[in-house]
GROMACS .gro file of C-alpha atoms in nm:
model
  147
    1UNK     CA    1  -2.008   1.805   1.301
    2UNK     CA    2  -2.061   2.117   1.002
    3UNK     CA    3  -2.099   2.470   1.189
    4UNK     CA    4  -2.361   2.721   1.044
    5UNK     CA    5  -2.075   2.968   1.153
    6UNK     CA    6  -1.787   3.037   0.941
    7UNK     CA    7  -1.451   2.835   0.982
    8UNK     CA    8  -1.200   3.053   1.168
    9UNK     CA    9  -0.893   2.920   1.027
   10UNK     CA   10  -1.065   2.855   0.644
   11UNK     CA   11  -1.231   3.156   0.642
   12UNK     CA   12  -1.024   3.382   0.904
   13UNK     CA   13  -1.157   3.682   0.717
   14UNK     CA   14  -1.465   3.662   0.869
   15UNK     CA   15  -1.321   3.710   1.248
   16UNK     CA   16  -1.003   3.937   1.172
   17UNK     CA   17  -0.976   4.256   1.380
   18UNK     CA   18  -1.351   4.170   1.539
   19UNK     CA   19  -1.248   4.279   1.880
   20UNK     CA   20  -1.094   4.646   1.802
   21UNK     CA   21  -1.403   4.636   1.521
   22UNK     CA   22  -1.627   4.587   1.910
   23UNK     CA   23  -1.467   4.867   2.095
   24UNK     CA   24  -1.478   5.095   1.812
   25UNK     CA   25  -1.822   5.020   1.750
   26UNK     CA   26  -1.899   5.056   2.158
   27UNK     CA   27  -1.740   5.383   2.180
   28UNK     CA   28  -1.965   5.497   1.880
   29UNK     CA   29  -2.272   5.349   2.050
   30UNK     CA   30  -2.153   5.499   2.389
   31UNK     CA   31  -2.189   5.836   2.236
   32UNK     CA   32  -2.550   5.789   2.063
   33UNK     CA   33  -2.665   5.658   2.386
   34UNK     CA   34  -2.531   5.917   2.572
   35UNK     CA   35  -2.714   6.164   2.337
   36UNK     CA   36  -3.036   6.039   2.331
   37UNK     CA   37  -2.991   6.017   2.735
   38UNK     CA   38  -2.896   6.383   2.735
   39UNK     CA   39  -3.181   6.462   2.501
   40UNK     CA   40  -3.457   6.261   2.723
   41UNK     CA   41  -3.306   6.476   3.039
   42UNK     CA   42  -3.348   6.823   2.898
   43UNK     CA   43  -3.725   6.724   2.743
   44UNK     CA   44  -3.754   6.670   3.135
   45UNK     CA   45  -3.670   7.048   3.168
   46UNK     CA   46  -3.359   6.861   3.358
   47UNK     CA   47  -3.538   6.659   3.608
   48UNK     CA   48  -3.416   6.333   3.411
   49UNK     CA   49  -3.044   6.481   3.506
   50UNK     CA   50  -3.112   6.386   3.873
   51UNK     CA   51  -3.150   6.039   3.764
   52UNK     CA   52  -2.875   6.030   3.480
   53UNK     CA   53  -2.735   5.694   3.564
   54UNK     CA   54  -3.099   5.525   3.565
   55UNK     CA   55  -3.190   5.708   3.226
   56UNK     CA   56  -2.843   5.581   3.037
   57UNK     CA   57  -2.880   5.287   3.151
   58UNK     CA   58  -3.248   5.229   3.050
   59UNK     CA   59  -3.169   5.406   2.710
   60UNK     CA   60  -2.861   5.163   2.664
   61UNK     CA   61  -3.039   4.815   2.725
   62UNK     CA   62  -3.336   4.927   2.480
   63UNK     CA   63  -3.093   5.058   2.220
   64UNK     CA   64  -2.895   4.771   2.219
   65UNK     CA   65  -3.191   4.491   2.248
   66UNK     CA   66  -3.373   4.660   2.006
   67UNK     CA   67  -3.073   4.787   1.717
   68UNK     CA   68  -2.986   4.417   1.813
   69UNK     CA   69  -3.341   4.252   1.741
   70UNK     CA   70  -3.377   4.451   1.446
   71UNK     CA   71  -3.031   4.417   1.210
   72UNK     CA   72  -2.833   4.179   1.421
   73UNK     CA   73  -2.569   4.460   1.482
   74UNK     CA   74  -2.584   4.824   1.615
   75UNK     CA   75  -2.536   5.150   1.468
   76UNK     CA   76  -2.190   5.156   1.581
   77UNK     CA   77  -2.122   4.800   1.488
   78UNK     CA   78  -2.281   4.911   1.119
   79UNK     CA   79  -1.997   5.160   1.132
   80UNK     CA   80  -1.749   4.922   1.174
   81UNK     CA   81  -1.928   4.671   0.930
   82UNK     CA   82  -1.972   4.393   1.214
   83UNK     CA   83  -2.288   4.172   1.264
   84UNK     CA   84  -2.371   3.930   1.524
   85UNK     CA   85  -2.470   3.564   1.456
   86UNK     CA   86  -2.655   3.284   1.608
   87UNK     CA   87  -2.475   2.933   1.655
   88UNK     CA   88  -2.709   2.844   1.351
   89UNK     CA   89  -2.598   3.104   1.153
   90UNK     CA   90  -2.883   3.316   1.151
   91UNK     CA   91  -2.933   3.698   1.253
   92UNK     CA   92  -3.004   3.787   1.619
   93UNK     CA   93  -3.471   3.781   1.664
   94UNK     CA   94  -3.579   3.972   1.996
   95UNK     CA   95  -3.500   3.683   2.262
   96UNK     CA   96  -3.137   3.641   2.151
   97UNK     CA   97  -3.054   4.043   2.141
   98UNK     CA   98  -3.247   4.045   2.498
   99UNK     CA   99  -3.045   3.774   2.621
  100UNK     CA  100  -2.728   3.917   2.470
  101UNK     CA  101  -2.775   4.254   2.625
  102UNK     CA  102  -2.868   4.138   2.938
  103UNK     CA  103  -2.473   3.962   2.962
  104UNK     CA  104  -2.341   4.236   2.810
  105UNK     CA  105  -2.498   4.452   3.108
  106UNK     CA  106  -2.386   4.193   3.381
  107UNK     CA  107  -2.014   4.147   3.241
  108UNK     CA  108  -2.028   4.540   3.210
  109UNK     CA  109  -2.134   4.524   3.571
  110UNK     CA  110  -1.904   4.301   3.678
  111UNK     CA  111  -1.509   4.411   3.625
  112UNK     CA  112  -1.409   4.066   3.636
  113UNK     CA  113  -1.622   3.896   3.416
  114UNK     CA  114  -1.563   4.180   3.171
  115UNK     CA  115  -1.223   4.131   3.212
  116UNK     CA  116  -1.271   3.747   3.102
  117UNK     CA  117  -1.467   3.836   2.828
  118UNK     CA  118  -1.231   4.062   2.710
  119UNK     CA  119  -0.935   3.817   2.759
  120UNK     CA  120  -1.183   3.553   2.561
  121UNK     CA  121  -1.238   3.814   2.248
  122UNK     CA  122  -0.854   3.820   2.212
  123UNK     CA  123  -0.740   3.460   2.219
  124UNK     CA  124  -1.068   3.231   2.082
  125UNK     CA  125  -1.058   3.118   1.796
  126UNK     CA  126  -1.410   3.299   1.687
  127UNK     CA  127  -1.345   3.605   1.914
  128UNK     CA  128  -1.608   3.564   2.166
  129UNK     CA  129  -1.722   3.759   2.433
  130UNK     CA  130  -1.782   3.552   2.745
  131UNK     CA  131  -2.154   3.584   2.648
  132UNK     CA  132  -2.124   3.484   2.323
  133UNK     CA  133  -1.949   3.161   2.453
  134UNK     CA  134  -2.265   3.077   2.664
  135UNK     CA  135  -2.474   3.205   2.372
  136UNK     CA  136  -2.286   3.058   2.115
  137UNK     CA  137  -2.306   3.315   1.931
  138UNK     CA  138  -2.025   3.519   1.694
  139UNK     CA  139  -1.967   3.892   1.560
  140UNK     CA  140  -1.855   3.843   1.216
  141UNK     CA  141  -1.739   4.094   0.950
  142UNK     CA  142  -2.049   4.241   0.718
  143UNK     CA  143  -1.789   4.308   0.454
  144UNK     CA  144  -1.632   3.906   0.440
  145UNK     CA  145  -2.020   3.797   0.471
  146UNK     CA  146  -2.139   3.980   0.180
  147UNK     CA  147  -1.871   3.833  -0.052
   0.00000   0.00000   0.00000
């Protein structure tokens, strides 16, 4: 059967340093969220700093589902020139980034599972997350895609 996806032994270049490519580009998006959490608080005239954890988090799923939704990667993962794809092929719409945030957030939750989907990033052959497994879907690099 043909994948949509790139081959990851023909066309390695697509998946080569993906997972350091991820936690660069989460420690990047870390720090916007954090920001625009920070910024929401003080507009509160520091109310919203009583309820940190609920704000981050709230500003974090959005971010994500919606940088997601939009360009199939987010700002951080722009950075880094990454991209998700679909098992087709085809850039993230607004159910997949939903559904991909909403793994990220329980694997984030989770220590074990993010453990295993950490594990999964470094030894699969496509570097998937354990939600990308389930999803089937990939984070390729923008650079080897645009060639």
């Amino acid at each position: 059967m043909h994948s949509a996806l790139p081959d990851p032994v023909d066309q390695a270049e697509f998946y080569a340093d993906v997972p350091m490519k991820r936690l660069l580009a989460w420690g990047i998006d870390t720090l916007i969220i954090a920001a625009i959490s920070i910024a929401l608080c003080l507009l509160t005239l520091g109310v919203g700093f009583f309820i940190f954890f609920a704000v981050f988090f709230s500003v974090s799923f959005i971010y994500r589902v919606v940088t997601l939704a939009r360009r199939s990667a987010t700002v951080g993962m722009g950075v880094v020139a990454i991209e998700f794809r679909t098992a087709k092929g085809t850039k993230f719409d607004v159910g997949t980034a939903f559904l991909h945030t909403l793994g990220y957030v329980i694997s984030f939750g989770v220590p074990v599972l993010q453990l295993i989907s950490i594990i999964l990033m470094l030894i699969s052959e496509k570097r998937q997350g354990a939600t990308d497994h389930l999803l089937g879907t990939v984070a390729i690099n923008h650079a080897a895609h645009s060639r």
